[in-house]
PDB file of C-alpha atoms in Angstrom:
ATOM      1  CA  MET A   1      -0.495  19.746  -2.838  1.00 47.00           C
ATOM      2  CA  ALA A   2       2.456  18.340  -0.807  1.00 61.00           C
ATOM      3  CA  THR A   3       5.444  16.942  -2.671  1.00 78.00           C
ATOM      4  CA  VAL A   4       8.138  14.713  -1.612  1.00 81.00           C
ATOM      5  CA  SER A   5      10.956  16.868  -0.059  1.00 77.00           C
ATOM      6  CA  ARG A   6      13.631  14.351   0.855  1.00 86.00           C
ATOM      7  CA  SER A   7      15.775  12.083  -1.232  1.00 90.00           C
ATOM      8  CA  VAL A   8      14.468   8.404  -1.276  1.00 93.00           C
ATOM      9  CA  HIS A   9      16.007   4.976  -1.859  1.00 95.00           C
ATOM     10  CA  ILE A  10      13.931   2.705  -4.174  1.00 96.00           C
ATOM     11  CA  ALA A  11      14.478  -1.068  -4.671  1.00 96.00           C
ATOM     12  CA  LEU A  12      13.178  -3.157  -7.607  1.00 95.00           C
ATOM     13  CA  LEU A  13      12.438  -6.915  -7.429  1.00 94.00           C
ATOM     14  CA  ASP A  14      11.669  -8.328 -10.946  1.00 91.00           C
ATOM     15  CA  ASP A  15      13.306 -11.172 -12.747  1.00 89.00           C
ATOM     16  CA  HIS A  16      13.076  -9.560 -16.149  1.00 89.00           C
ATOM     17  CA  ALA A  17      16.278  -7.399 -16.782  1.00 91.00           C
ATOM     18  CA  LEU A  18      14.828  -5.182 -19.486  1.00 90.00           C
ATOM     19  CA  PHE A  19      11.838  -4.250 -17.387  1.00 90.00           C
ATOM     20  CA  ARG A  20      14.045  -3.380 -14.419  1.00 91.00           C
ATOM     21  CA  GLN A  21      16.236  -1.328 -16.574  1.00 91.00           C
ATOM     22  CA  GLY A  22      13.376   0.557 -18.121  1.00 91.00           C
ATOM     23  CA  LEU A  23      11.890   1.196 -14.708  1.00 92.00           C
ATOM     24  CA  ARG A  24      15.092   2.224 -13.301  1.00 93.00           C
ATOM     25  CA  TYR A  25      15.546   4.955 -15.933  1.00 92.00           C
ATOM     26  CA  ILE A  26      11.959   6.250 -15.228  1.00 92.00           C
ATOM     27  CA  LEU A  27      12.713   6.374 -11.542  1.00 93.00           C
ATOM     28  CA  GLN A  28      15.906   8.132 -11.823  1.00 92.00           C
ATOM     29  CA  SER A  29      14.217  10.940 -13.688  1.00 92.00           C
ATOM     30  CA  LEU A  30      12.073  11.697 -10.634  1.00 92.00           C
ATOM     31  CA  PRO A  31      13.589  14.656  -8.654  1.00 91.00           C
ATOM     32  CA  TYR A  32      13.174  12.977  -5.232  1.00 92.00           C
ATOM     33  CA  VAL A  33      14.802   9.620  -6.118  1.00 92.00           C
ATOM     34  CA  GLU A  34      18.325   9.462  -4.951  1.00 93.00           C
ATOM     35  CA  THR A  35      19.219   5.843  -5.577  1.00 94.00           C
ATOM     36  CA  VAL A  36      17.701   2.707  -7.340  1.00 95.00           C
ATOM     37  CA  VAL A  37      18.826  -0.897  -6.723  1.00 95.00           C
ATOM     38  CA  GLU A  38      17.663  -3.800  -8.685  1.00 94.00           C
ATOM     39  CA  ALA A  39      17.245  -7.277  -7.623  1.00 94.00           C
ATOM     40  CA  ALA A  40      16.489 -10.257  -9.881  1.00 92.00           C
ATOM     41  CA  THR A  41      15.918 -12.761  -6.945  1.00 91.00           C
ATOM     42  CA  PHE A  42      14.422 -12.751  -3.529  1.00 92.00           C
ATOM     43  CA  ALA A  43      17.770 -13.516  -1.976  1.00 92.00           C
ATOM     44  CA  GLU A  44      19.440 -10.556  -3.655  1.00 93.00           C
ATOM     45  CA  LEU A  45      16.679  -8.190  -2.456  1.00 94.00           C
ATOM     46  CA  LEU A  46      16.849  -9.708   1.089  1.00 93.00           C
ATOM     47  CA  ALA A  47      20.584  -9.161   1.312  1.00 94.00           C
ATOM     48  CA  HIS A  48      20.197  -5.527   0.164  1.00 94.00           C
ATOM     49  CA  CYS A  49      17.387  -4.859   2.668  1.00 95.00           C
ATOM     50  CA  ARG A  50      19.500  -6.126   5.490  1.00 94.00           C
ATOM     51  CA  GLN A  51      22.304  -3.705   4.511  1.00 95.00           C
ATOM     52  CA  ARG A  52      20.066  -0.751   3.585  1.00 94.00           C
ATOM     53  CA  LEU A  53      16.218  -0.763   3.857  1.00 95.00           C
ATOM     54  CA  PRO A  54      14.819   0.946   0.948  1.00 96.00           C
ATOM     55  CA  ASP A  55      12.068   3.822   1.333  1.00 95.00           C
ATOM     56  CA  VAL A  56       9.878   1.918  -1.174  1.00 96.00           C
ATOM     57  CA  LEU A  57      10.066  -1.619  -2.798  1.00 97.00           C
ATOM     58  CA  LEU A  58       8.529  -2.120  -6.380  1.00 96.00           C
ATOM     59  CA  LEU A  59       7.473  -5.832  -6.318  1.00 95.00           C
ATOM     60  CA  ASP A  60       6.603  -8.246  -9.201  1.00 91.00           C
ATOM     61  CA  LEU A  61       4.088 -10.978  -8.212  1.00 86.00           C
ATOM     62  CA  GLN A  62       5.300 -13.669 -10.557  1.00 82.00           C
ATOM     63  CA  MET A  63       8.812 -14.771  -9.483  1.00 80.00           C
ATOM     64  CA  PRO A  64      10.421 -18.133 -10.220  1.00 73.00           C
ATOM     65  CA  GLU A  65      11.545 -19.061  -6.571  1.00 79.00           C
ATOM     66  CA  VAL A  66       9.436 -16.979  -4.271  1.00 83.00           C
ATOM     67  CA  ASP A  67       6.231 -15.417  -5.414  1.00 84.00           C
ATOM     68  CA  GLY A  68       5.053 -11.980  -4.621  1.00 87.00           C
ATOM     69  CA  ALA A  69       2.826 -12.991  -1.727  1.00 87.00           C
ATOM     70  CA  GLU A  70       5.391 -15.111   0.005  1.00 88.00           C
ATOM     71  CA  ALA A  71       8.028 -12.405  -0.624  1.00 91.00           C
ATOM     72  CA  THR A  72       5.695  -9.929   1.032  1.00 91.00           C
ATOM     73  CA  ARG A  73       5.122 -12.051   4.072  1.00 90.00           C
ATOM     74  CA  LEU A  74       8.746 -12.881   4.716  1.00 92.00           C
ATOM     75  CA  LEU A  75       9.764  -9.079   4.010  1.00 93.00           C
ATOM     76  CA  LEU A  76       7.144  -7.488   6.398  1.00 91.00           C
ATOM     77  CA  ALA A  77       7.892 -10.154   9.006  1.00 91.00           C
ATOM     78  CA  GLU A  78      11.370  -8.999   9.198  1.00 92.00           C
ATOM     79  CA  PHE A  79      10.901  -5.303   8.186  1.00 93.00           C
ATOM     80  CA  PRO A  80       7.428  -4.328   9.228  1.00 90.00           C
ATOM     81  CA  ASP A  81       7.850  -0.740   8.125  1.00 90.00           C
ATOM     82  CA  LEU A  82       8.894  -1.479   4.510  1.00 93.00           C
ATOM     83  CA  LYS A  83       6.534   0.123   1.955  1.00 95.00           C
ATOM     84  CA  ILE A  84       5.690  -2.135  -0.906  1.00 95.00           C
ATOM     85  CA  ILE A  85       4.042  -1.370  -4.124  1.00 95.00           C
ATOM     86  CA  VAL A  86       3.116  -4.136  -6.376  1.00 94.00           C
ATOM     87  CA  LEU A  87       3.577  -3.971 -10.147  1.00 92.00           C
ATOM     88  CA  SER A  88       2.104  -6.877 -11.911  1.00 88.00           C
ATOM     89  CA  MET A  89       0.415  -8.114 -15.036  1.00 86.00           C
ATOM     90  CA  PHE A  90      -2.184  -9.842 -12.930  1.00 83.00           C
ATOM     91  CA  SER A  91      -5.281  -7.456 -12.481  1.00 80.00           C
ATOM     92  CA  ALA A  92      -7.921  -9.828 -11.193  1.00 81.00           C
ATOM     93  CA  ASP A  93      -9.546  -8.820  -7.939  1.00 82.00           C
ATOM     94  CA  LYS A  94      -8.275 -11.873  -6.077  1.00 82.00           C
ATOM     95  CA  PHE A  95      -4.734 -10.911  -6.570  1.00 85.00           C
ATOM     96  CA  ILE A  96      -5.350  -7.321  -5.439  1.00 87.00           C
ATOM     97  CA  THR A  97      -7.316  -8.129  -2.398  1.00 85.00           C
ATOM     98  CA  GLN A  98      -4.801 -10.628  -1.244  1.00 85.00           C
ATOM     99  CA  MET A  99      -1.831  -8.426  -1.623  1.00 89.00           C
ATOM    100  CA  MET A 100      -3.684  -5.432   0.160  1.00 87.00           C
ATOM    101  CA  LYS A 101      -4.637  -7.680   2.992  1.00 84.00           C
ATOM    102  CA  LEU A 102      -0.967  -8.880   3.295  1.00 87.00           C
ATOM    103  CA  GLY A 103       0.044  -5.283   3.907  1.00 89.00           C
ATOM    104  CA  VAL A 104       1.141  -3.844   0.485  1.00 92.00           C
ATOM    105  CA  ARG A 105       0.619  -0.072   0.257  1.00 91.00           C
ATOM    106  CA  SER A 106      -0.573   0.016  -3.483  1.00 92.00           C
ATOM    107  CA  TYR A 107      -1.131  -2.251  -6.434  1.00 92.00           C
ATOM    108  CA  LEU A 108      -0.343  -1.154 -10.043  1.00 92.00           C
ATOM    109  CA  PRO A 109      -0.707  -2.755 -13.415  1.00 89.00           C
ATOM    110  CA  LYS A 110       2.642  -3.181 -15.238  1.00 87.00           C
ATOM    111  CA  ASP A 111       1.179  -1.082 -18.017  1.00 85.00           C
ATOM    112  CA  SER A 112       0.834   2.032 -15.744  1.00 88.00           C
ATOM    113  CA  ASP A 113       2.548   5.148 -17.267  1.00 89.00           C
ATOM    114  CA  GLN A 114       5.199   7.323 -15.631  1.00 90.00           C
ATOM    115  CA  GLU A 115       2.680   9.769 -14.145  1.00 91.00           C
ATOM    116  CA  GLN A 116       0.667   7.041 -12.540  1.00 91.00           C
ATOM    117  CA  LEU A 117       3.743   5.428 -10.967  1.00 92.00           C
ATOM    118  CA  SER A 118       4.897   8.882  -9.641  1.00 92.00           C
ATOM    119  CA  GLN A 119       1.461   9.543  -8.157  1.00 91.00           C
ATOM    120  CA  ALA A 120       1.522   6.108  -6.313  1.00 92.00           C
ATOM    121  CA  LEU A 121       5.134   6.582  -5.027  1.00 93.00           C
ATOM    122  CA  GLU A 122       4.511  10.128  -3.802  1.00 91.00           C
ATOM    123  CA  ALA A 123       1.179   9.067  -2.170  1.00 90.00           C
ATOM    124  CA  VAL A 124       2.842   6.138  -0.507  1.00 91.00           C
ATOM    125  CA  LEU A 125       5.864   8.147   0.677  1.00 91.00           C
ATOM    126  CA  LEU A 126       3.612  11.080   1.966  1.00 88.00           C
ATOM    127  CA  THR A 127       0.675   9.215   3.481  1.00 85.00           C
ATOM    128  CA  GLY A 128       1.592   5.470   3.630  1.00 86.00           C
ATOM    129  CA  HIS A 129      -0.700   4.131   0.989  1.00 87.00           C
ATOM    130  CA  HIS A 130      -2.339   4.849  -2.419  1.00 88.00           C
ATOM    131  CA  PHE A 131      -5.740   3.601  -3.404  1.00 84.00           C
ATOM    132  CA  THR A 132      -6.392   3.392  -7.077  1.00 84.00           C
ATOM    133  CA  PRO A 133     -10.003   2.955  -8.285  1.00 82.00           C
ATOM    134  CA  SER A 134      -9.135  -0.649  -9.302  1.00 84.00           C
ATOM    135  CA  ILE A 135      -8.060  -1.343  -5.495  1.00 83.00           C
ATOM    136  CA  SER A 136     -11.131   0.323  -4.150  1.00 78.00           C
ATOM    137  CA  ARG A 137     -13.467  -1.721  -6.495  1.00 80.00           C
ATOM    138  CA  ALA A 138     -11.601  -4.967  -5.784  1.00 81.00           C
ATOM    139  CA  LEU A 139     -11.897  -4.364  -1.939  1.00 78.00           C
ATOM    140  CA  MET A 140     -15.492  -3.413  -2.193  1.00 76.00           C
ATOM    141  CA  ARG A 141     -16.433  -6.480  -4.377  1.00 76.00           C
ATOM    142  CA  ALA A 142     -14.552  -8.715  -1.987  1.00 74.00           C
ATOM    143  CA  VAL A 143     -16.714  -7.455   0.826  1.00 67.00           C
ATOM    144  CA  GLN A 144     -19.987  -7.450  -1.104  1.00 66.00           C
ATOM    145  CA  HIS A 145     -19.516 -10.991  -2.617  1.00 63.00           C
ATOM    146  CA  PRO A 146     -17.365 -12.998  -0.147  1.00 57.00           C
ATOM    147  CA  THR A 147     -16.626 -16.654  -0.959  1.00 55.00           C
ATOM    148  CA  ARG A 148     -15.818 -19.565   1.225  1.00 43.00           C
ATOM    149  CA  GLN A 149     -12.283 -19.414   0.134  1.00 42.00           C
ATOM    150  CA  GLN A 150     -12.020 -15.887   1.340  1.00 43.00           C
ATOM    151  CA  PRO A 151     -13.240 -15.853   5.046  1.00 38.00           C
ATOM    152  CA  THR A 152     -12.958 -12.509   6.977  1.00 38.00           C
ATOM    153  CA  THR A 153     -10.366 -12.491   9.541  1.00 38.00           C
ATOM    154  CA  LEU A 154     -11.320  -9.088  10.998  1.00 35.00           C
ATOM    155  CA  PRO A 155     -12.912  -8.942  14.419  1.00 40.00           C
ATOM    156  CA  HIS A 156     -16.650  -8.153  15.210  1.00 46.00           C
ATOM    157  CA  LEU A 157     -17.889  -4.528  15.261  1.00 51.00           C
ATOM    158  CA  VAL A 158     -15.935  -2.540  18.052  1.00 69.00           C
ATOM    159  CA  GLN A 159     -16.897   0.702  19.750  1.00 79.00           C
ATOM    160  CA  LEU A 160     -15.585   3.740  17.888  1.00 82.00           C
ATOM    161  CA  THR A 161     -15.652   7.176  19.267  1.00 84.00           C
ATOM    162  CA  PRO A 162     -17.438   9.903  17.344  1.00 84.00           C
ATOM    163  CA  ARG A 163     -14.105  11.337  16.318  1.00 88.00           C
ATOM    164  CA  GLU A 164     -12.617   8.046  15.289  1.00 89.00           C
ATOM    165  CA  LEU A 165     -15.550   7.624  13.109  1.00 88.00           C
ATOM    166  CA  GLU A 166     -15.105  10.749  11.477  1.00 89.00           C
ATOM    167  CA  VAL A 167     -11.495   9.956  10.733  1.00 91.00           C
ATOM    168  CA  LEU A 168     -12.435   6.513   9.366  1.00 89.00           C
ATOM    169  CA  HIS A 169     -14.977   8.027   6.966  1.00 87.00           C
ATOM    170  CA  ARG A 170     -12.328  10.382   5.619  1.00 87.00           C
ATOM    171  CA  ILE A 171      -9.857   7.505   5.332  1.00 86.00           C
ATOM    172  CA  CYS A 172     -12.365   5.745   3.340  1.00 84.00           C
ATOM    173  CA  GLN A 173     -12.760   8.624   1.080  1.00 80.00           C
ATOM    174  CA  GLY A 174      -9.017   8.574   0.257  1.00 79.00           C
ATOM    175  CA  ARG A 175      -8.077  11.749   2.251  1.00 82.00           C
ATOM    176  CA  LYS A 176      -4.548  12.372   3.449  1.00 84.00           C
ATOM    177  CA  ALA A 177      -3.735  12.876   7.058  1.00 87.00           C
ATOM    178  CA  SER A 178      -3.028  16.662   6.491  1.00 88.00           C
ATOM    179  CA  GLU A 179      -6.382  16.936   4.687  1.00 89.00           C
ATOM    180  CA  ILE A 180      -8.299  15.385   7.520  1.00 91.00           C
ATOM    181  CA  ALA A 181      -6.512  17.450   9.987  1.00 91.00           C
ATOM    182  CA  ASP A 182      -7.709  20.595   8.052  1.00 92.00           C
ATOM    183  CA  GLU A 183     -11.270  19.315   7.709  1.00 91.00           C
ATOM    184  CA  LEU A 184     -11.468  18.457  11.374  1.00 91.00           C
ATOM    185  CA  PHE A 185      -9.522  21.385  12.736  1.00 91.00           C
ATOM    186  CA  LEU A 186      -6.950  18.869  14.276  1.00 89.00           C
ATOM    187  CA  SER A 187      -3.235  18.526  14.281  1.00 90.00           C
ATOM    188  CA  ARG A 188      -1.713  15.853  12.038  1.00 89.00           C
ATOM    189  CA  ARG A 189      -0.286  14.128  14.974  1.00 90.00           C
ATOM    190  CA  THR A 190      -3.826  13.953  16.500  1.00 91.00           C
ATOM    191  CA  VAL A 191      -5.160  12.402  13.132  1.00 91.00           C
ATOM    192  CA  GLU A 192      -2.348   9.887  13.098  1.00 90.00           C
ATOM    193  CA  GLY A 193      -3.146   8.996  16.808  1.00 91.00           C
ATOM    194  CA  HIS A 194      -6.666   8.389  15.802  1.00 91.00           C
ATOM    195  CA  ARG A 195      -5.731   6.250  12.837  1.00 90.00           C
ATOM    196  CA  GLN A 196      -3.521   4.112  15.147  1.00 89.00           C
ATOM    197  CA  ASN A 197      -6.315   3.620  17.571  1.00 89.00           C
ATOM    198  CA  LEU A 198      -8.590   2.540  14.574  1.00 90.00           C
ATOM    199  CA  LEU A 199      -5.893   0.089  13.516  1.00 87.00           C
ATOM    200  CA  GLU A 200      -5.639  -1.395  17.006  1.00 85.00           C
ATOM    201  CA  LYS A 201      -9.399  -1.528  17.767  1.00 85.00           C
ATOM    202  CA  THR A 202     -10.277  -3.179  14.406  1.00 83.00           C
ATOM    203  CA  GLY A 203      -7.221  -5.459  14.078  1.00 81.00           C
ATOM    204  CA  ALA A 204      -6.824  -4.145  10.416  1.00 81.00           C
ATOM    205  CA  PRO A 205      -3.184  -4.229   9.206  1.00 79.00           C
ATOM    206  CA  ASN A 206      -3.339  -0.867   7.352  1.00 80.00           C
ATOM    207  CA  SER A 207      -5.689   1.680   5.747  1.00 80.00           C
ATOM    208  CA  ALA A 208      -6.812  -0.760   3.113  1.00 76.00           C
ATOM    209  CA  GLY A 209      -7.868  -3.083   6.080  1.00 76.00           C
ATOM    210  CA  LEU A 210      -9.785  -0.187   7.548  1.00 82.00           C
ATOM    211  CA  VAL A 211     -11.817   0.319   4.366  1.00 80.00           C
ATOM    212  CA  VAL A 212     -12.636  -3.277   4.314  1.00 76.00           C
ATOM    213  CA  TYR A 213     -13.708  -3.261   8.007  1.00 78.00           C
ATOM    214  CA  ALA A 214     -15.872  -0.267   7.292  1.00 80.00           C
ATOM    215  CA  ALA A 215     -17.519  -1.796   4.384  1.00 74.00           C
ATOM    216  CA  GLN A 216     -18.117  -5.140   6.090  1.00 69.00           C
ATOM    217  CA  HIS A 217     -19.752  -3.432   9.077  1.00 72.00           C
ATOM    218  CA  GLY A 218     -21.863  -0.659   7.269  1.00 71.00           C
ATOM    219  CA  LEU A 219     -19.619   2.276   8.382  1.00 77.00           C
ATOM    220  CA  LEU A 220     -18.907   3.600   4.919  1.00 74.00           C
ATOM    221  CA  PRO A 221     -19.663   7.336   4.577  1.00 70.00           C
ATOM    222  CA  GLU A 222     -22.851   8.055   2.716  1.00 62.00           C
TER     223      GLU A 222
END
């Protein structure tokens, strides 16, 4: 299994000092984490991002001035490549689906242990996303039981090539680009090209959006 081979810079946005300090201690014990910066307010984080963009941002949903959803919108509008992982006490489907659709790379409960956090970080750094069983279930329930308050914004079914469909199926199964490349006897660059074509054709913002699109249009692998 691939591991993170470069030094990374992590940022934390949470208004609880003790939680930030504990999380920082855990992060600094990971071999690939070089630096960790803490921010108690969105303004502090924004100033830091403009000075040095972190490799990953760990974001709380409940903030006193700018909530997690609005913070995500603002940050990704200015820094579209920023990788955000939500750490929250809220585990309801509506929070998970909202944040995944906004473009965060993973969503973890605050009671996650060190191993779960490390797995999420490594997956996001290596593949760009990390789907937990909770995320997958929330996305599937959102598709199977849509509400009037959650209209789909994805386009109608588009024409996918057989190869794009094969890549889509494996993305839905949680495969990494390197694994897809090995299974389909392709280069990783070719796989990334197919993924980019899928994003452009479907209008999905990220891999989570591709899973939603596949579920909505009956394209999930059997």
